[in-house]
N, CA and C of each residue as an Amber inpcrd file, in Angstrom:
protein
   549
 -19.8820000 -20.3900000   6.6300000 -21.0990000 -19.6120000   6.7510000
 -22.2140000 -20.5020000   7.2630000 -23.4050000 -19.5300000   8.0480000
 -24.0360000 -20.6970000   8.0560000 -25.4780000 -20.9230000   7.0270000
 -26.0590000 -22.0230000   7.5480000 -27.3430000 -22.3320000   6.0850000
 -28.1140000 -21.1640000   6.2020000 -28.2530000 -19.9780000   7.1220000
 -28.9390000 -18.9220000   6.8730000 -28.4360000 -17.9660000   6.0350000
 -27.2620000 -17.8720000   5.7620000 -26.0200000 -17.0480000   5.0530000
 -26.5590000 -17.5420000   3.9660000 -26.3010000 -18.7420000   3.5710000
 -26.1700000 -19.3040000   2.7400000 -27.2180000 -19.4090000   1.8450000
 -28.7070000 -19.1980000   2.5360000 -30.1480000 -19.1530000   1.9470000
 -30.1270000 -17.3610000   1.3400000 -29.9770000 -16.6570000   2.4910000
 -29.8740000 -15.0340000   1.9750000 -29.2470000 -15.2680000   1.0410000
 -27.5770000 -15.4060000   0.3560000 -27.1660000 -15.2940000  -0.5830000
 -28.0540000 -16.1350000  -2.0890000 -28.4180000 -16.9740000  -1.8000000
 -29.1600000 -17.6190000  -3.0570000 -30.4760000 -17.1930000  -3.3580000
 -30.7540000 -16.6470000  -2.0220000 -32.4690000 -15.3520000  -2.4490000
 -32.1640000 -14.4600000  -3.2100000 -31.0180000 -13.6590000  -2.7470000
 -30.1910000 -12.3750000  -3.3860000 -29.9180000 -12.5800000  -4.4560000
 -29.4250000 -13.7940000  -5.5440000 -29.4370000 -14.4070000  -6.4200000
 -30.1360000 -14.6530000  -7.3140000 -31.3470000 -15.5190000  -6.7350000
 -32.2910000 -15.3400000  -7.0370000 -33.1230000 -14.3270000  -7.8640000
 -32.9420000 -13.7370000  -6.8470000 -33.9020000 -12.0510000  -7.3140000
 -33.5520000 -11.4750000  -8.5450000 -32.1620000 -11.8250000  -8.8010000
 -31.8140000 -10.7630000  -9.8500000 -31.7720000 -11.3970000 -11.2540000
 -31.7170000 -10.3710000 -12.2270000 -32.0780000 -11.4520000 -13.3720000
 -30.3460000 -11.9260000 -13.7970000 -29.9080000 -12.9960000 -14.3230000
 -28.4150000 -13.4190000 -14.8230000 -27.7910000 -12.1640000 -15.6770000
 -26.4470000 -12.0380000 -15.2060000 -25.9580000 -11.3110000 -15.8390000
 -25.9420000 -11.3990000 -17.6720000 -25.6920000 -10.8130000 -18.3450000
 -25.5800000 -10.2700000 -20.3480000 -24.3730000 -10.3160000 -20.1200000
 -24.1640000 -10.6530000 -21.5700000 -22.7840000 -10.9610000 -21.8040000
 -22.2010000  -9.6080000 -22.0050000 -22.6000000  -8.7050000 -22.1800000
 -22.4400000  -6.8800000 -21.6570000 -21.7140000  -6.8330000 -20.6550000
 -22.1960000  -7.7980000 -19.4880000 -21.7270000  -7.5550000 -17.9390000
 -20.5660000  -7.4240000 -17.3850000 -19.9010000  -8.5530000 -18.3520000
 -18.8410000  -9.7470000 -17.9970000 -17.8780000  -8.5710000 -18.1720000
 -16.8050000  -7.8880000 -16.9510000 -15.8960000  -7.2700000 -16.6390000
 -15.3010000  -7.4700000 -15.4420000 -14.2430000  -6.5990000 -15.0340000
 -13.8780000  -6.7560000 -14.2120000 -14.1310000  -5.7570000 -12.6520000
 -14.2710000  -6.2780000 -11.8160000 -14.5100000  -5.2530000 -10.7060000
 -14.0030000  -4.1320000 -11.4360000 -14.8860000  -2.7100000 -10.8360000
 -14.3000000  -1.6460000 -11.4100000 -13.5300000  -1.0240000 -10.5490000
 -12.6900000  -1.1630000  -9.5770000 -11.6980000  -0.9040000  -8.8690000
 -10.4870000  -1.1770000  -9.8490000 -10.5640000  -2.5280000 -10.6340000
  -9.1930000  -3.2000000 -10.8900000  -9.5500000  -2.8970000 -12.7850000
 -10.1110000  -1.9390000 -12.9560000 -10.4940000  -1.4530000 -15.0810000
  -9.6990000  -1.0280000 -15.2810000  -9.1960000   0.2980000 -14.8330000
  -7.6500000   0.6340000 -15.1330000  -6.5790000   0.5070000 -15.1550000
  -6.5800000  -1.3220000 -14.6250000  -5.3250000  -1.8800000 -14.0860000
  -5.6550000  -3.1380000 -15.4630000  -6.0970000  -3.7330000 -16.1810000
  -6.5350000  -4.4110000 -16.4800000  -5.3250000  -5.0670000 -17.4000000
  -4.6070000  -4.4800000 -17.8620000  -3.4820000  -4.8880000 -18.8540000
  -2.3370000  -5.3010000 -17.8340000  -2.2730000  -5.4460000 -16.4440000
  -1.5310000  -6.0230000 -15.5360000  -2.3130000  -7.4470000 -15.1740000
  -3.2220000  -7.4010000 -15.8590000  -3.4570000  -9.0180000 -15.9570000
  -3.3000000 -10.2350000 -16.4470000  -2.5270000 -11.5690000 -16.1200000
  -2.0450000 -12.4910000 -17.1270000  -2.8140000 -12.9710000 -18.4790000
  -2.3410000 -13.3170000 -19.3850000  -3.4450000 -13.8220000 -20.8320000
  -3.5900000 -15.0360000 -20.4990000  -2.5800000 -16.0640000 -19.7300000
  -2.1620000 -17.0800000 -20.0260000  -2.4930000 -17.9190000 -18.3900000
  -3.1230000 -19.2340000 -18.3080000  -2.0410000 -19.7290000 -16.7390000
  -3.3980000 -20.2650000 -16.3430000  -3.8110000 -19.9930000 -15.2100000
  -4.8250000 -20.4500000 -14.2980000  -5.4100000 -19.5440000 -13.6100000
  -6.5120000 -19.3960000 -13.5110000  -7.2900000 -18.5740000 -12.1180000
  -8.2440000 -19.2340000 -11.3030000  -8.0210000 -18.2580000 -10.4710000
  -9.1530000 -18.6750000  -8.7730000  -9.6460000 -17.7200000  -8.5180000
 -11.5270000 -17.4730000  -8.8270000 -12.1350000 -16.6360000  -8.2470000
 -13.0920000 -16.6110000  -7.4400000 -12.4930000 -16.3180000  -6.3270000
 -13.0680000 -16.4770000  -4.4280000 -14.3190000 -15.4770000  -4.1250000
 -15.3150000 -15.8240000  -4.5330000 -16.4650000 -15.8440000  -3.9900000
 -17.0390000 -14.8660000  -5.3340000 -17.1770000 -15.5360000  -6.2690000
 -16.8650000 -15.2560000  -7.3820000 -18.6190000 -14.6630000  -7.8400000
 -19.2770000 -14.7700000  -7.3550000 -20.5230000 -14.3310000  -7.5470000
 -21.1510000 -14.7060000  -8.8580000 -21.9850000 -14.0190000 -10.1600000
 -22.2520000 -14.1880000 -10.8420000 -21.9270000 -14.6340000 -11.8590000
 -20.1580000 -14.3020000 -11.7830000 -19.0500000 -15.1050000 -12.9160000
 -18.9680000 -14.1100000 -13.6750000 -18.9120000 -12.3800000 -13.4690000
 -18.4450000 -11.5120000 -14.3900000 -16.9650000 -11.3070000 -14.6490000
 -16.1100000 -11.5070000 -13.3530000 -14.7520000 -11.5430000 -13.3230000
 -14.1630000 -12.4640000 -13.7820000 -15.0500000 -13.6320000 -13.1950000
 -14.5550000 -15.3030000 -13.9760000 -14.2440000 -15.3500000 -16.1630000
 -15.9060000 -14.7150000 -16.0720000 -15.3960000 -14.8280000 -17.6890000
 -14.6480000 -13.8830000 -18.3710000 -14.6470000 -12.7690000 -17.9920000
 -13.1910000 -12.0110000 -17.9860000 -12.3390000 -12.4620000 -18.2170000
 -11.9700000 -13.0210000 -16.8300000 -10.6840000 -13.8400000 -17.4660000
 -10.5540000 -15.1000000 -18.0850000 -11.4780000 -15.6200000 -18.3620000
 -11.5700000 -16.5280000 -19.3280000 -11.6720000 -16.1470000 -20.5600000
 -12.1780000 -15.4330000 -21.0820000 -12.3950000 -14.2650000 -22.3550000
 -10.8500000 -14.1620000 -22.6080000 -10.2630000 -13.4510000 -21.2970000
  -8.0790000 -12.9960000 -21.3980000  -7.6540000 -14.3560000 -22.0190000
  -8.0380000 -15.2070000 -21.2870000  -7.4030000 -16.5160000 -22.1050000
  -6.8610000 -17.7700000 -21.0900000  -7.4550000 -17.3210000 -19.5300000
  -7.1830000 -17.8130000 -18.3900000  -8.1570000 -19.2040000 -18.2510000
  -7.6850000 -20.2810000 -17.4690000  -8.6840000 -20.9460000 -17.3620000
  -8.7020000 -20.9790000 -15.7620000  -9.9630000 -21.0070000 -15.9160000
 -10.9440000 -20.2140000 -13.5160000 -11.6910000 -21.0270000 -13.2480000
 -11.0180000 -21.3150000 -12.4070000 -12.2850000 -22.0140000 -11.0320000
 -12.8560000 -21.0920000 -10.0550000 -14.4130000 -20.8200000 -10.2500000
 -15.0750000 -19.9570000  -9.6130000 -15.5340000 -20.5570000  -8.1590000
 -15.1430000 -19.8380000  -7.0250000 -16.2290000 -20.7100000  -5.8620000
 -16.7830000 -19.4860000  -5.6180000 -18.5120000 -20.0380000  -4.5480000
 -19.1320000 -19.3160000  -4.3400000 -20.1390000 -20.3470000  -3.2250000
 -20.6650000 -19.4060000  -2.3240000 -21.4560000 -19.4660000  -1.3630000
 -22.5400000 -20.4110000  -1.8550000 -23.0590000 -19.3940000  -2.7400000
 -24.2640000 -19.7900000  -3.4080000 -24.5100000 -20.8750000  -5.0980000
 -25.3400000 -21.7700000  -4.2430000 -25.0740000 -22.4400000  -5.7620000
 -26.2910000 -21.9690000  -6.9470000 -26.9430000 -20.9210000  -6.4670000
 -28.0610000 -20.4460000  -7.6210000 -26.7770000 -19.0130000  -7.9660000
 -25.9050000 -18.1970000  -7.3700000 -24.4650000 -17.4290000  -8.3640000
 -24.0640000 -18.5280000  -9.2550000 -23.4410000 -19.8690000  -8.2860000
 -22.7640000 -20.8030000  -9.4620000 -23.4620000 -21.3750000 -10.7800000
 -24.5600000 -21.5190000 -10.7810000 -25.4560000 -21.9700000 -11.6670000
 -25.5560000 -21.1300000 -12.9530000 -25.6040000 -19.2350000 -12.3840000
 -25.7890000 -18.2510000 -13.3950000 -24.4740000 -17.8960000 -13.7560000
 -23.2380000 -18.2630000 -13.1370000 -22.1260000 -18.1030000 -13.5770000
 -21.4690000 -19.4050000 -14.5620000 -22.4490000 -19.9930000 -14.6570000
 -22.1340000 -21.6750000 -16.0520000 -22.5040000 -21.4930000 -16.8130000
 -23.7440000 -20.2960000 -16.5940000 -24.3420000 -20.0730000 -17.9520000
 -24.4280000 -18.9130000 -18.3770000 -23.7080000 -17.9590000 -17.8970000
 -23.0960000 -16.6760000 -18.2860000 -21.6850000 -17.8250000 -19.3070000
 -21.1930000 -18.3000000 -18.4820000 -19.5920000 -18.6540000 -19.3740000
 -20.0540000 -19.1990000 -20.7770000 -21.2100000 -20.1770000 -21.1390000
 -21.7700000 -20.8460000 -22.1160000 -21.9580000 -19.4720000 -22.5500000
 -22.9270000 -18.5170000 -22.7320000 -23.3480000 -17.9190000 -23.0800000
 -22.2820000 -17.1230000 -23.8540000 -20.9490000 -16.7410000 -23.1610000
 -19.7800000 -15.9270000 -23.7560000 -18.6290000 -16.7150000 -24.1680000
 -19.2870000 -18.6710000 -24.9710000 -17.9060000 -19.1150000 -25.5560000
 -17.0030000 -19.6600000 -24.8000000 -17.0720000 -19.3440000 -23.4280000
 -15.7160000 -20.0020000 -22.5000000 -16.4990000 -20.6500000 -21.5110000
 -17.9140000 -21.9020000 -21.7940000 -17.9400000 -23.0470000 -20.7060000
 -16.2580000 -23.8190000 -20.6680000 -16.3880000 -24.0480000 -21.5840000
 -14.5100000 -25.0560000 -21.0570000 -13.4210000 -24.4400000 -20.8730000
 -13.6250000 -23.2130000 -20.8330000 -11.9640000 -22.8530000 -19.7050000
 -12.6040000 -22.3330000 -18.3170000 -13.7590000 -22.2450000 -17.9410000
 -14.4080000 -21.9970000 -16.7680000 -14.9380000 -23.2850000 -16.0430000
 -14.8080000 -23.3650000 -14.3330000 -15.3520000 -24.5560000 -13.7400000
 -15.6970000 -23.5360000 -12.7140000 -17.1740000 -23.5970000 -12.1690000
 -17.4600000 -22.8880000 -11.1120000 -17.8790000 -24.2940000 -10.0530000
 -17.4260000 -24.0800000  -8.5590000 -18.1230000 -25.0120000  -7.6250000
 -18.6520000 -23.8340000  -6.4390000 -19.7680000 -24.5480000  -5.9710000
 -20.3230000 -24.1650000  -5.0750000 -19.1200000 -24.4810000  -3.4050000
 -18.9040000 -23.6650000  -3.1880000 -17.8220000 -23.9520000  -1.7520000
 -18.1230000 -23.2420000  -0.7180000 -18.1060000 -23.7510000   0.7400000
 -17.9160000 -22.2950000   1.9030000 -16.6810000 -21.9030000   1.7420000
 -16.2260000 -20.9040000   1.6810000 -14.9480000 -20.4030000   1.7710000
 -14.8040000 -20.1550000   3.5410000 -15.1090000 -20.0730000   4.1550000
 -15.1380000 -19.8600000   5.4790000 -14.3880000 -21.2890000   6.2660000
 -14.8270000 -22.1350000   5.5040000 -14.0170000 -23.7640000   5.6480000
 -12.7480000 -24.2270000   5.1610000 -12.2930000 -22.9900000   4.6730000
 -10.7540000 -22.9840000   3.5730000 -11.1470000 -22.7700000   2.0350000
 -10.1980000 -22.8790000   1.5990000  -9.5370000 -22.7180000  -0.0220000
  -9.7000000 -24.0050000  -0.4620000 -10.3210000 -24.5690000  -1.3200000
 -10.3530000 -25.8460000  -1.5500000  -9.2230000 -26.2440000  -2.3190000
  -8.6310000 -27.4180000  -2.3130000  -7.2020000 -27.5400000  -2.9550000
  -7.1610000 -27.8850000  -4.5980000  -6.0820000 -27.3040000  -4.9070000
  -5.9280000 -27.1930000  -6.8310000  -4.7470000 -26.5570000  -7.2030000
  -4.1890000 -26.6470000  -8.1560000  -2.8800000 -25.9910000  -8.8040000
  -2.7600000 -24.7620000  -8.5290000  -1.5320000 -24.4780000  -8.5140000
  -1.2060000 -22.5170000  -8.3510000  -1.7000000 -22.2230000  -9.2570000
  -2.2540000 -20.7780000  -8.7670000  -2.5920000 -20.4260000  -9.6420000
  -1.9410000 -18.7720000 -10.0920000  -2.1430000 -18.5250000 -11.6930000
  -1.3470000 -17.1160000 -12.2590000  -2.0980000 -15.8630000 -11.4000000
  -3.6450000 -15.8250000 -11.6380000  -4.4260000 -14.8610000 -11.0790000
  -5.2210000 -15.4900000 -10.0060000  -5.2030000 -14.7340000  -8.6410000
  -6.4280000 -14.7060000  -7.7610000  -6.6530000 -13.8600000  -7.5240000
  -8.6220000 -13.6160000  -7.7060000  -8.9820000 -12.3300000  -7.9840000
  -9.8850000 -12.7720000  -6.5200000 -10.5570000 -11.6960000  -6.1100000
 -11.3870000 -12.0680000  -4.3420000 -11.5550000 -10.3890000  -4.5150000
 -13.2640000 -10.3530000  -4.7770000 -14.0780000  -9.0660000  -4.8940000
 -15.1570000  -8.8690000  -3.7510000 -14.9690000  -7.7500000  -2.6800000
 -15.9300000  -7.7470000  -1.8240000 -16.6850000  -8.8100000  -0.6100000
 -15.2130000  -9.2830000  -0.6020000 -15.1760000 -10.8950000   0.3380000
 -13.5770000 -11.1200000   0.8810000 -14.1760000 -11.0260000   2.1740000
 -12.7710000 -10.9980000   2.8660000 -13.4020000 -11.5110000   4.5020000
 -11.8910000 -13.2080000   4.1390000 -11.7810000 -13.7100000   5.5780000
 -10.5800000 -14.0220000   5.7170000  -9.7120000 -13.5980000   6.4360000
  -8.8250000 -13.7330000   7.3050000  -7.9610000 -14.9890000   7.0760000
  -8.7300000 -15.7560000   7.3710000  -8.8050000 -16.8440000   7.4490000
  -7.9080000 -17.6940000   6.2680000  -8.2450000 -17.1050000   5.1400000
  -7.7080000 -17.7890000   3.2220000  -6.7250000 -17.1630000   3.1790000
  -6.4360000 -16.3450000   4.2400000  -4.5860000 -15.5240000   3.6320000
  -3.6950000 -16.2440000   3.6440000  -3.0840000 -17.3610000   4.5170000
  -2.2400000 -18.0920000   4.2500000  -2.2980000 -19.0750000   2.7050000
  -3.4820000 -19.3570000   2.9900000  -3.7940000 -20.5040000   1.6690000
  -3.6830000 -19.7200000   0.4920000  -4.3020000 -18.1080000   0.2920000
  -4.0760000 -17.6820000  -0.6680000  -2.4060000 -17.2610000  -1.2920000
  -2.1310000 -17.0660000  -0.5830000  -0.6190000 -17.1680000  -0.4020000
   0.3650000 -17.9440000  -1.0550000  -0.2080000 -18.9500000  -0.4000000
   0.2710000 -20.1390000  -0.7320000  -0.1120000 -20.7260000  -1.8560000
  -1.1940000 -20.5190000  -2.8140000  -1.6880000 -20.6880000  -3.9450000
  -1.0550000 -19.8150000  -5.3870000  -0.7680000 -18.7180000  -4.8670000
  -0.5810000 -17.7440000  -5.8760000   0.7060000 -18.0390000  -6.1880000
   1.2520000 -18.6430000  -7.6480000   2.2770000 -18.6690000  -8.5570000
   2.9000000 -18.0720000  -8.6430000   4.1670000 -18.3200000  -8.4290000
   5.0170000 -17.3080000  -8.5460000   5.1350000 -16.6340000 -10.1580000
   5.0020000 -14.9460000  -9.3730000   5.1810000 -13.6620000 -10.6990000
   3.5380000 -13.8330000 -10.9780000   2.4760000 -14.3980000  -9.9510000
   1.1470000 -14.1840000 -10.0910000   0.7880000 -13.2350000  -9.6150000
  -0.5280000 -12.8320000 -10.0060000  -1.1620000 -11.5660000  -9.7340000
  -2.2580000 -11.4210000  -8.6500000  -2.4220000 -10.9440000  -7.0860000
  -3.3020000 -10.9730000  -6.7210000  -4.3700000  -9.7770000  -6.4210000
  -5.5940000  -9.6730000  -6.8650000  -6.6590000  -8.8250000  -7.1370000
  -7.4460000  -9.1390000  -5.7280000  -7.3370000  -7.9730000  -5.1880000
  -8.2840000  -8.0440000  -3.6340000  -9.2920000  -6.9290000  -3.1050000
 -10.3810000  -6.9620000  -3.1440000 -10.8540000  -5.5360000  -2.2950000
 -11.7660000  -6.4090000  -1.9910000 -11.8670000  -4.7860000  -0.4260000
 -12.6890000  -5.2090000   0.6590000 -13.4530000  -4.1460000   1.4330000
 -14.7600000  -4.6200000   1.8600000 -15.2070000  -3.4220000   2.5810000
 -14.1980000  -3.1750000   3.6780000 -13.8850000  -1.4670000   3.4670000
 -13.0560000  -0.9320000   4.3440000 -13.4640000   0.3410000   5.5910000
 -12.8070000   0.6800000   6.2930000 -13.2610000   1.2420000   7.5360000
 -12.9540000   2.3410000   6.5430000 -11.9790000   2.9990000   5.9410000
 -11.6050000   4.1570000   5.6480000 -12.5940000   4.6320000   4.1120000
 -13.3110000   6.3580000   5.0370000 -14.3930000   6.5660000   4.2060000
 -15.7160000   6.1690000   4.9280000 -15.4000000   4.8740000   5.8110000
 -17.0390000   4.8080000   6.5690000 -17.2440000   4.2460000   8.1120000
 -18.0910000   4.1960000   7.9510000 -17.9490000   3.4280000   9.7210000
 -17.3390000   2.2410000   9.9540000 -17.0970000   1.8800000  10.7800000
 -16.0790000   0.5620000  11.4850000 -17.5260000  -0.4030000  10.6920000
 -17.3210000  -1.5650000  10.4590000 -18.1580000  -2.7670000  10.6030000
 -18.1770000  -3.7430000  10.9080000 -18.1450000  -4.9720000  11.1380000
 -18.1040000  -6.4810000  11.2130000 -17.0690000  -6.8700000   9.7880000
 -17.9110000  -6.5910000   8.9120000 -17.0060000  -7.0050000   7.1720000
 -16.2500000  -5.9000000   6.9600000 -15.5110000  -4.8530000   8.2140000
 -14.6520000  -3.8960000   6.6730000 -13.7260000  -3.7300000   7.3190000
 -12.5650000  -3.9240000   6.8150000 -11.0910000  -3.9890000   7.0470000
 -10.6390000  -2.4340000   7.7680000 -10.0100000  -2.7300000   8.7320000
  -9.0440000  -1.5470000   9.2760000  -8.1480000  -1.0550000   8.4800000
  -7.8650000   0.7560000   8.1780000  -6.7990000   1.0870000   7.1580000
  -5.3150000   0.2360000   7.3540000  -5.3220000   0.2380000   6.1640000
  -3.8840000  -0.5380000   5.9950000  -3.5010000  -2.2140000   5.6110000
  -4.8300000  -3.0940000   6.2790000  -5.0920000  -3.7850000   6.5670000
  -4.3210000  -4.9590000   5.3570000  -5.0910000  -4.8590000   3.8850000
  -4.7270000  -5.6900000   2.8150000  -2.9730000  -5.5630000   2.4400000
  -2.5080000  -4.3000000   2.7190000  -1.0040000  -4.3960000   2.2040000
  -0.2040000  -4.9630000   3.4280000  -0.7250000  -5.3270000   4.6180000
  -0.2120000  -5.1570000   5.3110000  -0.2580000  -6.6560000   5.4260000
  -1.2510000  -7.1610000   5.4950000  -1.5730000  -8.9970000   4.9740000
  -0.4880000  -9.7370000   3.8840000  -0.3470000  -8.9460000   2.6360000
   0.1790000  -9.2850000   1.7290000   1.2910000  -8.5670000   1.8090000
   2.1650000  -8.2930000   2.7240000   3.2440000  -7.8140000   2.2620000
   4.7280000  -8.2900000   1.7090000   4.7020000  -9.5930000   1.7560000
   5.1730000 -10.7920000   0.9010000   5.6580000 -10.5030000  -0.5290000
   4.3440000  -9.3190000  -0.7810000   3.9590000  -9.0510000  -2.4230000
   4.2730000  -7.9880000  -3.0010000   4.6120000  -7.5420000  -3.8060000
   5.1840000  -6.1870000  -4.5050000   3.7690000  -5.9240000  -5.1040000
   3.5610000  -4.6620000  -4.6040000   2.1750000  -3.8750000  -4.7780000
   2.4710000  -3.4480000  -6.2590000   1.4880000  -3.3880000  -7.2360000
   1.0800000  -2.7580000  -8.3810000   0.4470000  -1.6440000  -8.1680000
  -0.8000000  -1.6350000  -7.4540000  -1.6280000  -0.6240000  -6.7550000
  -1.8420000  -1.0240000  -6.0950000  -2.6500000   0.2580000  -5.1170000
  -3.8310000  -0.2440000  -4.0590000  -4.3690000   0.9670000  -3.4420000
  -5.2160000   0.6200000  -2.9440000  -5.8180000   2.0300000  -2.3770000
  -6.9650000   2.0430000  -1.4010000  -7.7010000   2.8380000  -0.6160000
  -8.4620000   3.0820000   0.4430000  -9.2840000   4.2390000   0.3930000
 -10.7180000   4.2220000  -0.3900000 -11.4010000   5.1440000   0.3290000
 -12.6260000   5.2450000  -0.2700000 -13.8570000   5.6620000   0.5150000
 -14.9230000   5.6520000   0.0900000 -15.8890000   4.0280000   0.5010000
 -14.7900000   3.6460000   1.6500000 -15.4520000   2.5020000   1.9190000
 -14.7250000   0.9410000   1.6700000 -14.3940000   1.2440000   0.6330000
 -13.6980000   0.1710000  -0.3060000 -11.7160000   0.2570000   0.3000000
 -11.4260000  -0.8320000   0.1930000 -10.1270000  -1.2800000   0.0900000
  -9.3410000  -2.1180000  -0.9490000  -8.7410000  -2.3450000  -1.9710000
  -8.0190000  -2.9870000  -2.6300000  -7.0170000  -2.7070000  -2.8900000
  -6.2470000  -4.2150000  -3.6180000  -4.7090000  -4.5860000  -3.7140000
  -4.7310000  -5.1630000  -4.8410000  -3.4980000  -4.7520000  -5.2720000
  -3.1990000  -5.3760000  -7.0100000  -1.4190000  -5.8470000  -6.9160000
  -1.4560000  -7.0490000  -6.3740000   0.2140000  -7.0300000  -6.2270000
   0.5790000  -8.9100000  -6.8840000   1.8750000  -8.9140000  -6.6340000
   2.5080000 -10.2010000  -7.6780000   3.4500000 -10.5920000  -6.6440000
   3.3800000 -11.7300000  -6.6460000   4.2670000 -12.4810000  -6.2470000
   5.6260000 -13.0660000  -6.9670000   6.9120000 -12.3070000  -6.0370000
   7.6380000 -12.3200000  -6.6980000   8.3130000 -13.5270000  -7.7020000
   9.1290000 -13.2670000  -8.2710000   9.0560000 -15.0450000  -9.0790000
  10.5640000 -15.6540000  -7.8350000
């Protein structure tokens, strides 16, 4: 991204007040899926924003490395985790994801909410543990207009098809995938 990306996202940040420990859930695409999530293992959450998904699964019993654009998200996502009991199974770093996946152990869960590049599919891939779980949505064409950020129908199963789908679905804008890598 570049340092203008990178300033918008930490204004946007900025602005808002830190998430309550109320907050801390999971995208609500993936609530009804939620018991298809590991208790146990490692996570990676890609562009992880405020750290509501992060402590989620840290709360499950996961220990997450959060990256994010912005280091005023990463900052409120250290102290969202303090705040809910799990600073030490949570590590958030500030990363471009646009520059790759930064390197670290497989991991059980990778979750990636409303952030999608092309680009991390191999690496994510290649990260995810076998009989791991990967959690994906993305702005999608289906439901709205074409954009710059929103995936063509079909797009995520069709990326991951490597993966035995749990769910997934398309519409209203949104795209996501809930699938595992086989063991």
């Amino acid at each position: 991204m570049s340092d203008h990306d990178r300033v918008r996202w930490d204004t946007r940040y900025a602005e808002q007040d830190p998430l309550s420990v109320d907050d801390v859930d999971l995208p609500k695409v993936f609530l009804p899926l939620a018991a298809l999530f590991p208790t146990a293992g490692h996570a990676v959450d890609l562009a992880c924003g405020r750290g509501a998904a992060s402590v989620w699964l840290a709360r499950r019993g996961l220990t997450v490395q959060g990256y994010d654009i912005s280091s005023v998200a990463i900052a409120q996502a250290a102290g969202l985790a303090e705040k809910c009991g799990v600073g030490d199974r949570c590590r958030f770093t500030t990363a471009d994801l646009d520059d790759g996946l930064p390197p670290g152990p497989p991991a059980k869960t990778m979750i990636c909410n409303r952030f999608r590049c092309p680009a991390l599919d191999t690496s994510i891939l290649g990260r995810l543990a076998p009989g791991g779980i990967l959690a994906i949505s993305a702005l999608s064409e289906v439901g709205a207009a074409p954009g710059p950020f929103r995936v063509p129908a079909g797009e995520l199963t069709r990326v991951f098809a490597e993966l035995t789908v749990l769910a997934a679905g398309e519409a209203h804008g949104e795209a996501w995938l809930l699938a595992r890598r086989p063991h």
